[in-house]
């Protein structure tokens, strides 16, 4: 079965990356220009020399340095530490290790280190910026609910992520967003009221919001690519479709975990993206005002969120869509 991406998926990923790169360059240039203006203004106050171009270069270097610091902090704690996953050897999980080794050899990849976390929730994800230091993390809940063929397909999906270097791509895509959000929060709580600082703070949040949608779109495309790669690796799209259907029913709708763990769980093969359900709006004696108006408005907002807003923020395509694509792939190749 062909590992390569279909033309539509390739085009969508390329356009998303281009839009994100253009947005990042525009935002970084704006921040560097504001920093340069501020440095030039301060230099004038203290009688220091220097042209605007010099301060622009210094502002750009400061922006780059801040981005590197944010990236370092983001990589300081990975999924292994967050989920308290333990490295396991072939003597502990012989079947798991044998499957991972066989799939890695078939994909022409170094065998990743295998870590297991004692969680009831099914989890499967990879971490690491290069193929040589990749860690594969699975939960005991995943091992319990899947049969051998389904587990092989899920592991193949994760190895397809490694083959496509998705961890590197998504980390680099997330970097400017993390920088923008950190900058916006810093300026928001700095107590400054200068119009330039307010403008940068607002631009940071706007960039983060738009970039968040672009990164989510990129992530959805790469999930579809990993599904296709897994099908090529095991030669059976039906096994992955069956696994997705099984796992989708085991994902909790409102996870009770810290933010870091919930964020990493969104990188799993079936993410926690259903969120907390909208609270049911009922009549309360203390809030009778405009009840006949509030109830239909709330219903419309909920439907709009479910149909339009939530899918655009999701890091994974809908499970039904992924299963339909896998079934089409199965029919296409007659497996």
XYZ file of C-alpha atoms in Angstrom, residues 7-328:
322
model
C -2.644 15.426 -3.425
C -5.410 17.256 -1.562
C -3.849 16.506 1.822
C -0.395 17.608 0.634
C -1.802 20.851 -0.703
C -3.724 21.569 2.500
C -0.656 21.000 4.678
C 1.509 23.198 2.435
C -1.001 26.057 2.450
C -1.408 25.873 6.224
C 2.356 25.927 6.800
C 2.735 28.853 4.396
C -0.014 30.849 6.121
C 1.467 30.131 9.550
C 4.967 31.115 8.391
C 3.705 34.363 6.842
C 1.735 35.212 9.969
C 4.753 34.470 12.171
C 7.095 36.623 10.085
C 4.645 39.523 10.132
C 4.165 39.267 13.895
C 7.891 38.901 14.664
C 8.707 41.863 12.423
C 6.116 43.987 14.187
C 7.387 43.039 17.645
C 10.994 43.703 16.628
C 9.993 47.097 15.212
C 8.204 48.073 18.426
C 11.200 46.940 20.484
C 13.503 48.929 18.217
C 11.327 52.019 18.590
C 11.338 51.600 22.368
C 15.107 51.119 22.508
C 15.663 54.142 20.273
C 13.405 56.234 22.507
C 15.260 55.097 25.631
C 18.617 55.776 23.997
C 17.458 59.319 23.298
C 16.518 59.807 26.942
C 19.950 58.718 28.138
C 21.913 60.385 25.365
C 22.980 57.161 23.665
C 23.637 56.984 19.957
C 22.489 54.442 17.421
C 20.278 54.392 14.334
C 16.833 52.855 14.113
C 18.290 50.021 12.014
C 20.699 49.133 14.824
C 17.935 49.060 17.391
C 15.787 47.044 14.969
C 18.535 44.420 14.775
C 18.826 44.347 18.566
C 15.049 44.059 18.867
C 15.051 41.135 16.455
C 17.781 39.395 18.455
C 15.807 39.927 21.670
C 12.692 38.451 20.035
C 14.668 35.405 18.852
C 16.271 34.906 22.270
C 12.888 35.048 23.996
C 11.543 32.438 21.564
C 14.469 30.093 22.278
C 13.927 30.423 26.040
C 10.231 29.628 25.662
C 11.033 26.590 23.497
C 13.553 25.315 26.051
C 10.984 25.615 28.840
C 8.370 23.860 26.717
C 10.704 20.919 26.063
C 11.885 20.710 29.659
C 9.012 18.442 30.612
C 7.731 15.813 28.224
C 4.977 13.222 28.261
C 7.120 10.619 30.043
C 7.515 12.841 33.098
C 4.009 14.299 32.959
C 2.285 10.916 32.900
C 4.842 9.296 35.204
C 5.559 6.674 32.546
C 8.184 4.029 33.242
C 10.584 2.611 30.679
C 9.837 -1.057 30.080
C 11.942 -3.776 28.507
C 11.110 -6.888 26.491
C 11.174 -8.975 29.647
C 8.213 -6.980 31.063
C 6.139 -6.461 27.897
C 7.540 -8.949 25.357
C 4.647 -8.744 22.880
C 4.590 -4.940 22.961
C 8.335 -4.712 22.387
C 8.248 -7.291 19.614
C 5.500 -5.394 17.782
C 7.231 -2.017 18.127
C 10.547 -3.479 16.945
C 8.973 -5.166 13.934
C 7.067 -2.035 12.888
C 10.120 0.191 13.349
C 12.203 -2.092 11.150
C 9.456 -2.128 8.502
C 9.349 1.683 8.558
C 13.168 1.908 8.468
C 13.265 3.727 11.815
C 15.376 3.364 14.960
C 13.408 1.428 17.565
C 11.972 3.997 20.014
C 12.206 3.465 23.748
C 8.909 2.182 25.123
C 7.293 3.675 28.230
C 4.102 2.548 29.950
C 1.966 4.698 32.231
C -0.520 3.198 34.664
C -3.622 5.037 33.431
C -7.076 3.661 32.765
C -7.582 6.151 29.954
C -6.268 4.818 26.617
C -3.180 6.819 25.648
C -0.660 6.443 22.835
C 1.771 9.182 21.842
C 5.359 9.862 20.869
C 7.761 12.555 22.072
C 11.177 13.655 20.864
C 12.433 16.093 18.250
C 14.462 13.568 16.259
C 14.020 9.952 15.260
C 17.028 8.982 17.398
C 15.633 10.146 20.756
C 11.967 9.247 20.316
C 9.954 7.846 23.200
C 6.752 5.906 22.688
C 4.284 6.274 25.560
C 1.274 3.988 25.977
C -1.080 3.468 28.882
C -2.189 0.264 30.518
C -5.734 1.285 29.592
C -4.793 1.162 25.908
C -3.222 -2.271 26.268
C -6.320 -3.555 28.050
C -9.009 -2.452 25.570
C -7.392 -3.316 22.216
C -6.836 -6.693 20.644
C -3.519 -7.574 19.003
C -4.409 -6.311 15.508
C -5.870 -3.045 16.814
C -2.846 -2.429 19.037
C -0.497 -3.059 16.124
C -2.409 -0.498 14.033
C -2.269 2.126 16.806
C 1.467 1.583 17.283
C 1.916 1.876 13.513
C 0.061 5.205 13.648
C 2.519 6.506 16.244
C 5.505 5.273 14.234
C 4.060 7.032 11.189
C 4.186 10.250 13.225
C 7.880 9.551 13.873
C 8.509 8.779 10.198
C 6.836 12.057 9.185
C 8.738 13.981 11.922
C 5.467 15.342 13.221
C 6.820 16.055 16.709
C 9.458 18.370 15.230
C 7.046 20.080 12.848
C 4.341 20.653 15.462
C 6.842 21.862 18.075
C 8.223 24.437 15.650
C 4.686 25.438 14.684
C 3.709 25.863 18.336
C 6.798 27.928 19.209
C 5.620 31.297 17.821
C 2.207 30.789 19.423
C 3.756 30.121 22.821
C 5.959 33.184 22.390
C 3.008 35.379 21.444
C 0.854 34.196 24.314
C 3.663 34.637 26.838
C 4.380 38.126 25.501
C 0.724 39.087 25.649
C 0.327 37.892 29.226
C 3.550 39.620 30.293
C 2.464 42.952 28.854
C -1.056 42.517 30.222
C 0.267 42.207 33.777
C 3.114 44.694 33.420
C 0.996 47.633 34.543
C 2.107 49.720 31.584
C -0.406 51.858 29.709
C 1.721 53.050 26.791
C -0.168 52.764 23.531
C 2.662 50.776 21.903
C 2.608 48.156 24.665
C -1.175 47.890 24.467
C -0.947 47.459 20.696
C 1.678 44.712 21.004
C -0.375 42.920 23.667
C -3.506 43.012 21.502
C -1.522 41.915 18.442
C -0.028 39.036 20.458
C -3.443 37.703 21.421
C -4.778 38.162 17.887
C -1.766 36.323 16.467
C -2.171 33.548 19.026
C -5.874 33.122 18.206
C -5.401 32.979 14.436
C -2.269 30.877 14.745
C -4.056 28.455 17.042
C -6.596 27.737 14.293
C -3.826 27.258 11.714
C -1.849 24.893 13.955
C -5.010 22.904 14.698
C -5.660 22.588 10.958
C -2.068 21.449 10.414
C -2.395 18.913 13.224
C -5.590 17.475 11.723
C -3.863 17.063 8.363
C -0.909 15.289 9.939
C -3.224 12.930 11.813
C -4.797 11.907 8.517
C -1.303 11.431 7.097
C -0.376 9.209 10.065
C -3.556 7.169 9.558
C -2.566 6.605 5.945
C 0.994 5.738 6.946
C -0.209 3.254 9.558
C -2.454 1.576 7.002
C 0.496 1.230 4.640
C 2.694 -0.126 7.414
C 0.329 -2.870 8.605
C -1.477 -3.334 5.284
C -4.890 -3.322 6.963
C -6.851 -0.037 7.248
C -9.722 -1.936 8.876
C -7.608 -2.697 11.962
C -6.954 1.000 12.609
C -10.596 1.865 11.925
C -11.646 -0.741 14.479
C -9.150 0.607 17.010
C -10.381 4.184 16.547
C -13.968 3.081 17.069
C -13.018 1.194 20.227
C -10.927 4.021 21.658
C -13.468 6.721 20.848
C -15.919 5.083 23.222
C -13.334 5.000 26.027
C -12.339 8.687 25.999
C -13.801 10.618 28.959
C -15.719 13.744 28.002
C -14.527 15.863 30.927
C -11.071 14.821 32.115
C -10.216 15.708 35.699
C -6.500 16.396 35.271
C -4.090 19.272 35.445
C -3.738 21.516 32.398
C -0.341 20.138 31.348
C -1.577 16.550 31.341
C -4.757 17.472 29.490
C -2.734 19.356 26.868
C -0.441 16.388 26.265
C -3.407 14.019 26.165
C -4.688 16.010 23.192
C -1.663 14.654 21.288
C -2.806 11.065 21.773
C -4.374 9.073 18.953
C -7.838 9.899 20.354
C -7.614 13.246 22.166
C -9.558 14.828 25.017
C -11.249 17.462 22.882
C -14.883 16.991 23.733
C -14.467 19.390 26.596
C -16.802 19.973 29.487
C -20.419 19.722 28.312
C -22.436 22.894 28.291
C -24.397 23.098 31.543
C -28.077 22.504 31.111
C -29.954 25.785 31.291
C -32.973 25.442 33.554
C -35.339 27.922 35.087
C -34.134 29.279 38.407
C -36.158 31.494 40.701
C -33.205 33.850 41.037
C -32.846 34.367 37.267
C -36.309 34.765 35.724
C -35.319 37.835 33.671
C -35.617 37.407 29.879
C -35.995 33.644 30.321
C -37.968 33.209 27.091
C -35.147 34.990 25.214
C -32.127 33.471 26.963
C -33.088 29.833 26.447
C -33.280 29.849 22.610
C -30.140 32.019 22.389
C -28.275 29.508 24.543
C -29.447 26.644 22.346
C -28.312 28.428 19.182
C -24.895 29.195 20.705
C -24.457 25.575 21.711
C -25.315 24.342 18.219
C -22.960 26.853 16.594
C -20.168 25.773 18.929
C -20.697 22.077 18.226
C -21.021 22.480 14.462
C -18.556 25.232 13.573
C -16.326 26.510 16.382
C -15.188 23.327 18.119
C -14.173 21.484 14.916
C -11.915 24.386 13.877
C -10.079 24.239 17.224
C -9.719 20.441 17.264
C -6.242 18.960 16.844
C -7.682 15.718 15.439
C -10.320 15.132 12.754
C -13.614 13.678 13.898
C -13.292 9.948 14.519
C -16.133 9.209 12.092
C -14.290 11.108 9.357
C -11.093 9.170 10.015
C -12.943 5.855 9.924
C -14.675 6.796 6.654
C -11.319 7.683 5.094
C -9.830 4.381 6.229
C -12.780 2.490 4.749
C -12.290 4.347 1.471
